[in-house]
PDB file of C-alpha atoms in Angstrom:
ATOM      1  CA  MET A  21      15.359  15.016   4.021  1.00  0.00           C
ATOM      2  CA  ALA A  22      14.080  15.951   0.566  1.00  0.00           C
ATOM      3  CA  ALA A  23      10.466  16.175  -0.686  1.00  0.00           C
ATOM      4  CA  ALA A  24       8.813  16.583  -4.019  1.00  0.00           C
ATOM      5  CA  SER A  25       5.444  17.638  -5.265  1.00  0.00           C
ATOM      6  CA  ARG A  26       3.971  19.125  -8.390  1.00  0.00           C
ATOM      7  CA  ASP A  27       3.352  22.090  -6.074  1.00  0.00           C
ATOM      8  CA  PRO A  28       6.626  23.328  -4.726  1.00  0.00           C
ATOM      9  CA  GLU A  29       5.036  25.134  -1.849  1.00  0.00           C
ATOM     10  CA  ARG A  30       3.546  21.899  -0.705  1.00  0.00           C
ATOM     11  CA  ALA A  31       6.918  20.191  -0.797  1.00  0.00           C
ATOM     12  CA  ARG A  32       8.537  23.014   1.159  1.00  0.00           C
ATOM     13  CA  SER A  33       5.608  22.704   3.868  1.00  0.00           C
ATOM     14  CA  LEU A  34       6.672  19.388   4.694  1.00  0.00           C
ATOM     15  CA  GLY A  35       9.801  20.914   6.428  1.00  0.00           C
ATOM     16  CA  ALA A  36      12.197  19.120   3.953  1.00  0.00           C
ATOM     17  CA  GLU A  37      15.776  20.623   3.564  1.00  0.00           C
ATOM     18  CA  ARG A  38      15.424  20.194  -0.265  1.00  0.00           C
ATOM     19  CA  ALA A  39      12.148  20.748  -1.958  1.00  0.00           C
ATOM     20  CA  TYR A  40      11.619  19.757  -5.623  1.00  0.00           C
ATOM     21  CA  ASP A  41       8.773  20.497  -7.977  1.00  0.00           C
ATOM     22  CA  SER A  42       9.258  17.137  -9.765  1.00  0.00           C
ATOM     23  CA  TYR A  43       9.639  13.538  -8.761  1.00  0.00           C
ATOM     24  CA  ASP A  44      12.475  13.144 -11.210  1.00  0.00           C
ATOM     25  CA  ALA A  45      14.536  15.991  -9.678  1.00  0.00           C
ATOM     26  CA  LEU A  46      14.183  14.292  -6.226  1.00  0.00           C
ATOM     27  CA  LEU A  47      15.139  10.903  -7.699  1.00  0.00           C
ATOM     28  CA  ASP A  48      18.274  12.453  -9.290  1.00  0.00           C
ATOM     29  CA  ASP A  49      19.388  13.916  -5.865  1.00  0.00           C
ATOM     30  CA  ALA A  50      22.602  11.889  -5.026  1.00  0.00           C
ATOM     31  CA  GLY A  51      22.068  12.783  -1.341  1.00  0.00           C
ATOM     32  CA  VAL A  52      18.834  10.810  -1.409  1.00  0.00           C
ATOM     33  CA  ASP A  53      19.315   7.008  -0.585  1.00  0.00           C
ATOM     34  CA  ALA A  54      15.754   5.906  -0.056  1.00  0.00           C
ATOM     35  CA  VAL A  55      12.408   7.304  -1.048  1.00  0.00           C
ATOM     36  CA  PHE A  56       8.899   6.899   0.523  1.00  0.00           C
ATOM     37  CA  ILE A  57       6.381   6.968  -2.336  1.00  0.00           C
ATOM     38  CA  THR A  58       3.010   8.586  -1.125  1.00  0.00           C
ATOM     39  CA  THR A  59       1.410   9.545  -4.460  1.00  0.00           C
ATOM     40  CA  HIS A  60      -1.905   8.200  -5.714  1.00  0.00           C
ATOM     41  CA  ASN A  61      -1.843   4.504  -6.343  1.00  0.00           C
ATOM     42  CA  GLY A  62      -1.398   4.945 -10.095  1.00  0.00           C
ATOM     43  CA  LEU A  63       2.101   6.272  -9.797  1.00  0.00           C
ATOM     44  CA  HIS A  64       3.468   3.712  -7.338  1.00  0.00           C
ATOM     45  CA  GLY A  65       4.902   1.335  -9.865  1.00  0.00           C
ATOM     46  CA  GLU A  66       6.296   3.989 -12.207  1.00  0.00           C
ATOM     47  CA  LEU A  67       8.012   5.887  -9.436  1.00  0.00           C
ATOM     48  CA  ALA A  68       9.408   2.820  -7.742  1.00  0.00           C
ATOM     49  CA  ILE A  69      10.965   1.539 -10.871  1.00  0.00           C
ATOM     50  CA  ALA A  70      12.391   4.988 -11.564  1.00  0.00           C
ATOM     51  CA  ALA A  71      13.893   5.084  -7.952  1.00  0.00           C
ATOM     52  CA  PHE A  72      15.483   1.662  -8.404  1.00  0.00           C
ATOM     53  CA  ARG A  73      16.944   2.739 -11.596  1.00  0.00           C
ATOM     54  CA  ARG A  74      18.792   5.591  -9.847  1.00  0.00           C
ATOM     55  CA  GLY A  75      19.926   3.355  -6.974  1.00  0.00           C
ATOM     56  CA  LYS A  76      17.303   4.255  -4.366  1.00  0.00           C
ATOM     57  CA  HIS A  77      15.711   1.981  -1.813  1.00  0.00           C
ATOM     58  CA  VAL A  78      11.770   2.229  -1.806  1.00  0.00           C
ATOM     59  CA  ILE A  79       9.083   2.294   0.910  1.00  0.00           C
ATOM     60  CA  CYS A  80       5.793   2.443  -0.957  1.00  0.00           C
ATOM     61  CA  GLU A  81       2.467   3.465   0.479  1.00  0.00           C
ATOM     62  CA  LYS A  82      -0.079   0.764   0.215  1.00  0.00           C
ATOM     63  CA  PRO A  83      -1.182  -0.775  -2.134  1.00  0.00           C
ATOM     64  CA  LEU A  84       2.223  -1.558  -3.576  1.00  0.00           C
ATOM     65  CA  GLY A  85       0.892  -1.645  -7.147  1.00  0.00           C
ATOM     66  CA  MET A  86      -2.184  -1.531  -9.132  1.00  0.00           C
ATOM     67  CA  ASN A  87      -2.362  -5.317  -9.825  1.00  0.00           C
ATOM     68  CA  ALA A  88      -0.125  -8.263  -9.324  1.00  0.00           C
ATOM     69  CA  ALA A  89       1.823  -7.793 -12.671  1.00  0.00           C
ATOM     70  CA  GLU A  90       2.755  -4.156 -11.602  1.00  0.00           C
ATOM     71  CA  CYS A  91       4.001  -5.662  -8.192  1.00  0.00           C
ATOM     72  CA  GLU A  92       6.057  -8.340  -9.818  1.00  0.00           C
ATOM     73  CA  ARG A  93       7.668  -5.673 -12.178  1.00  0.00           C
ATOM     74  CA  MET A  94       8.556  -3.635  -8.920  1.00  0.00           C
ATOM     75  CA  VAL A  95       9.955  -6.732  -7.171  1.00  0.00           C
ATOM     76  CA  ALA A  96      12.098  -7.602 -10.322  1.00  0.00           C
ATOM     77  CA  ALA A  97      13.372  -4.079 -10.566  1.00  0.00           C
ATOM     78  CA  ALA A  98      14.251  -4.027  -6.863  1.00  0.00           C
ATOM     79  CA  GLU A  99      16.210  -7.307  -7.191  1.00  0.00           C
ATOM     80  CA  GLN A 100      18.002  -6.083 -10.365  1.00  0.00           C
ATOM     81  CA  ALA A 101      19.069  -2.928  -8.610  1.00  0.00           C
ATOM     82  CA  ASP A 102      19.895  -4.871  -5.359  1.00  0.00           C
ATOM     83  CA  ARG A 103      17.773  -2.439  -3.506  1.00  0.00           C
ATOM     84  CA  MET A 104      14.963  -2.919  -0.840  1.00  0.00           C
ATOM     85  CA  LEU A 105      11.288  -2.607  -1.554  1.00  0.00           C
ATOM     86  CA  MET A 106       8.723  -2.381   1.197  1.00  0.00           C
ATOM     87  CA  GLU A 107       5.053  -1.786   1.271  1.00  0.00           C
ATOM     88  CA  ALA A 108       4.076   0.663   4.002  1.00  0.00           C
ATOM     89  CA  PHE A 109       1.525  -1.166   5.956  1.00  0.00           C
ATOM     90  CA  MET A 110       2.314   0.895   9.166  1.00  0.00           C
ATOM     91  CA  TYR A 111      -0.121  -0.948  11.506  1.00  0.00           C
ATOM     92  CA  ARG A 112       2.257  -4.119  11.358  1.00  0.00           C
ATOM     93  CA  TYR A 113       4.660  -2.251  13.332  1.00  0.00           C
ATOM     94  CA  HIS A 114       2.503  -1.184  16.118  1.00  0.00           C
ATOM     95  CA  PRO A 115       3.307  -2.895  19.497  1.00  0.00           C
ATOM     96  CA  GLN A 116      -0.291  -4.125  19.754  1.00  0.00           C
ATOM     97  CA  VAL A 117       0.019  -5.945  16.482  1.00  0.00           C
ATOM     98  CA  ALA A 118       3.328  -7.567  17.621  1.00  0.00           C
ATOM     99  CA  ALA A 119       1.623  -8.602  20.907  1.00  0.00           C
ATOM    100  CA  LEU A 120      -1.338 -10.066  19.065  1.00  0.00           C
ATOM    101  CA  GLN A 121       0.989 -11.964  16.776  1.00  0.00           C
ATOM    102  CA  ASP A 122       2.657 -13.430  19.911  1.00  0.00           C
ATOM    103  CA  VAL A 123      -0.765 -14.542  21.330  1.00  0.00           C
ATOM    104  CA  VAL A 124      -1.571 -16.213  18.050  1.00  0.00           C
ATOM    105  CA  ARG A 125       1.822 -17.746  17.524  1.00  0.00           C
ATOM    106  CA  LEU A 126       1.896 -19.266  21.031  1.00  0.00           C
ATOM    107  CA  GLY A 127      -1.617 -20.671  20.614  1.00  0.00           C
ATOM    108  CA  ARG A 128      -3.233 -18.803  23.418  1.00  0.00           C
ATOM    109  CA  VAL A 129      -6.361 -18.458  21.549  1.00  0.00           C
ATOM    110  CA  GLY A 130      -6.286 -21.987  19.983  1.00  0.00           C
ATOM    111  CA  GLU A 131      -5.896 -22.660  16.284  1.00  0.00           C
ATOM    112  CA  VAL A 132      -6.947 -19.565  14.215  1.00  0.00           C
ATOM    113  CA  ARG A 133      -9.660 -20.973  11.767  1.00  0.00           C
ATOM    114  CA  HIS A 134     -11.422 -17.867  10.821  1.00  0.00           C
ATOM    115  CA  VAL A 135     -10.554 -14.062  10.505  1.00  0.00           C
ATOM    116  CA  SER A 136     -13.301 -11.399  10.030  1.00  0.00           C
ATOM    117  CA  ALA A 137     -12.046  -7.874   9.079  1.00  0.00           C
ATOM    118  CA  SER A 138     -13.772  -4.923   7.891  1.00  0.00           C
ATOM    119  CA  PHE A 139     -12.764  -1.316   7.118  1.00  0.00           C
ATOM    120  CA  HIS A 140     -15.047   1.363   5.917  1.00  0.00           C
ATOM    121  CA  PHE A 141     -15.804   5.065   5.756  1.00  0.00           C
ATOM    122  CA  GLN A 142     -17.689   7.469   3.678  1.00  0.00           C
ATOM    123  CA  LEU A 143     -15.926   9.636   1.131  1.00  0.00           C
ATOM    124  CA  THR A 144     -17.638  13.125   0.941  1.00  0.00           C
ATOM    125  CA  ARG A 145     -15.550  14.855  -1.706  1.00  0.00           C
ATOM    126  CA  PRO A 146     -16.548  13.808  -5.187  1.00  0.00           C
ATOM    127  CA  ASP A 147     -13.305  14.986  -6.624  1.00  0.00           C
ATOM    128  CA  ASP A 148     -11.221  12.825  -4.270  1.00  0.00           C
ATOM    129  CA  VAL A 149      -8.330  10.944  -6.041  1.00  0.00           C
ATOM    130  CA  ARG A 150      -9.522   7.690  -4.459  1.00  0.00           C
ATOM    131  CA  LEU A 151     -12.492   7.804  -6.785  1.00  0.00           C
ATOM    132  CA  VAL A 152     -10.482   7.917 -10.035  1.00  0.00           C
ATOM    133  CA  ARG A 153     -10.098   4.535 -11.723  1.00  0.00           C
ATOM    134  CA  GLU A 154      -6.881   5.473 -13.640  1.00  0.00           C
ATOM    135  CA  PHE A 155      -5.231   6.495 -10.379  1.00  0.00           C
ATOM    136  CA  GLY A 156      -6.038   3.225  -8.628  1.00  0.00           C
ATOM    137  CA  GLY A 157      -9.086   4.464  -6.940  1.00  0.00           C
ATOM    138  CA  GLY A 158     -11.614   2.200  -5.304  1.00  0.00           C
ATOM    139  CA  ALA A 159     -12.333   0.601  -1.921  1.00  0.00           C
ATOM    140  CA  LEU A 160     -10.208  -2.579  -2.473  1.00  0.00           C
ATOM    141  CA  LEU A 161      -7.060  -0.833  -3.117  1.00  0.00           C
ATOM    142  CA  ASP A 162      -7.601   2.040  -0.676  1.00  0.00           C
ATOM    143  CA  VAL A 163      -8.818   0.149   2.420  1.00  0.00           C
ATOM    144  CA  GLY A 164      -9.710  -3.380   1.494  1.00  0.00           C
ATOM    145  CA  CYS A 165      -6.138  -4.289   1.148  1.00  0.00           C
ATOM    146  CA  TYR A 166      -5.730  -3.762   4.909  1.00  0.00           C
ATOM    147  CA  CYS A 167      -8.300  -6.373   5.518  1.00  0.00           C
ATOM    148  CA  VAL A 168      -6.662  -8.774   3.172  1.00  0.00           C
ATOM    149  CA  ASN A 169      -3.194  -7.981   4.531  1.00  0.00           C
ATOM    150  CA  ALA A 170      -4.354  -8.544   8.146  1.00  0.00           C
ATOM    151  CA  SER A 171      -6.244 -11.639   7.430  1.00  0.00           C
ATOM    152  CA  ARG A 172      -3.181 -13.274   5.886  1.00  0.00           C
ATOM    153  CA  LEU A 173      -1.091 -12.241   8.718  1.00  0.00           C
ATOM    154  CA  PHE A 174      -3.131 -14.037  11.261  1.00  0.00           C
ATOM    155  CA  LEU A 175      -4.350 -16.971   9.194  1.00  0.00           C
ATOM    156  CA  GLY A 176      -0.574 -17.970   8.854  1.00  0.00           C
ATOM    157  CA  GLU A 177      -1.012 -19.897   5.604  1.00  0.00           C
ATOM    158  CA  ASP A 178      -1.290 -19.081   1.992  1.00  0.00           C
ATOM    159  CA  VAL A 179      -4.669 -18.317   0.491  1.00  0.00           C
ATOM    160  CA  ALA A 180      -5.742 -21.053  -1.994  1.00  0.00           C
ATOM    161  CA  GLU A 181      -8.993 -19.455  -3.212  1.00  0.00           C
ATOM    162  CA  VAL A 182     -10.738 -16.118  -3.271  1.00  0.00           C
ATOM    163  CA  ALA A 183     -14.519 -15.315  -3.896  1.00  0.00           C
ATOM    164  CA  ALA A 184     -15.249 -11.694  -4.102  1.00  0.00           C
ATOM    165  CA  THR A 185     -17.951  -9.190  -5.232  1.00  0.00           C
ATOM    166  CA  ALA A 186     -17.712  -5.451  -5.616  1.00  0.00           C
ATOM    167  CA  VAL A 187     -20.263  -2.517  -5.893  1.00  0.00           C
ATOM    168  CA  THR A 188     -18.936  -0.409  -8.680  1.00  0.00           C
ATOM    169  CA  SER A 189     -21.334   2.421  -8.484  1.00  0.00           C
ATOM    170  CA  GLY A 190     -18.856   5.041  -7.682  1.00  0.00           C
ATOM    171  CA  PRO A 191     -17.810   7.844 -10.153  1.00  0.00           C
ATOM    172  CA  ASP A 192     -15.591   6.614 -12.915  1.00  0.00           C
ATOM    173  CA  GLY A 193     -16.809   3.059 -12.168  1.00  0.00           C
ATOM    174  CA  VAL A 194     -14.619   2.435  -9.188  1.00  0.00           C
ATOM    175  CA  ASP A 195     -15.667   0.024  -6.354  1.00  0.00           C
ATOM    176  CA  LEU A 196     -17.141   1.647  -3.471  1.00  0.00           C
ATOM    177  CA  GLU A 197     -17.594  -1.479  -1.532  1.00  0.00           C
ATOM    178  CA  GLY A 198     -16.807  -5.105  -1.730  1.00  0.00           C
ATOM    179  CA  ARG A 199     -16.856  -8.404   0.103  1.00  0.00           C
ATOM    180  CA  ALA A 200     -14.470 -11.280  -0.157  1.00  0.00           C
ATOM    181  CA  THR A 201     -13.813 -14.711   1.276  1.00  0.00           C
ATOM    182  CA  LEU A 202     -10.272 -15.914   1.364  1.00  0.00           C
ATOM    183  CA  SER A 203      -9.896 -19.708   1.816  1.00  0.00           C
ATOM    184  CA  CYS A 204      -6.851 -21.573   2.697  1.00  0.00           C
ATOM    185  CA  ALA A 205      -5.889 -25.149   1.647  1.00  0.00           C
ATOM    186  CA  GLY A 206      -5.996 -26.173   5.390  1.00  0.00           C
ATOM    187  CA  GLY A 207      -9.479 -25.057   5.864  1.00  0.00           C
ATOM    188  CA  ALA A 208      -9.038 -21.537   7.504  1.00  0.00           C
ATOM    189  CA  ALA A 209     -10.781 -18.747   6.093  1.00  0.00           C
ATOM    190  CA  ALA A 210     -11.253 -14.907   6.267  1.00  0.00           C
ATOM    191  CA  ASP A 211     -14.102 -12.568   5.197  1.00  0.00           C
TER     192      ASP A 211
END
């Protein structure tokens, strides 16, 4: 195992066999076949594409990218390099989620017509990276993406329309809270 951090001591503290003080040094390690990108959101796309150019597979912490265009570039780079790209929504691999998917798939709760999801907590550190716009800070990318992901998982059909509002009163103008309704063509919805 190898780890990289701008702070070499932090990389070593992870217990890695090889610790690097730059992401490029880790990506240049021929002994590394796959990387798990856990940086702030603003580096996800850049690092994933750099990894693909060096022949690495990528697991990327959520959200995959800062916007749809960045995600599309990441997917294209993965396809061009013939490497795997996976967004790290860890909850999807919990046995309880698999069991709930079976309950829904088998119709034990009837047809799913509505999903309600929420995820919230209070940030208490004003210098938290999740409050910096250029780093992909804000409620939607940090925790709202879980609500969108889970809603889509259980609705079982593509979203046709989205209506959303956000409160952008955070430092640097990031969204501190938001609400959204996802509507599917078949009439199912989530909020």
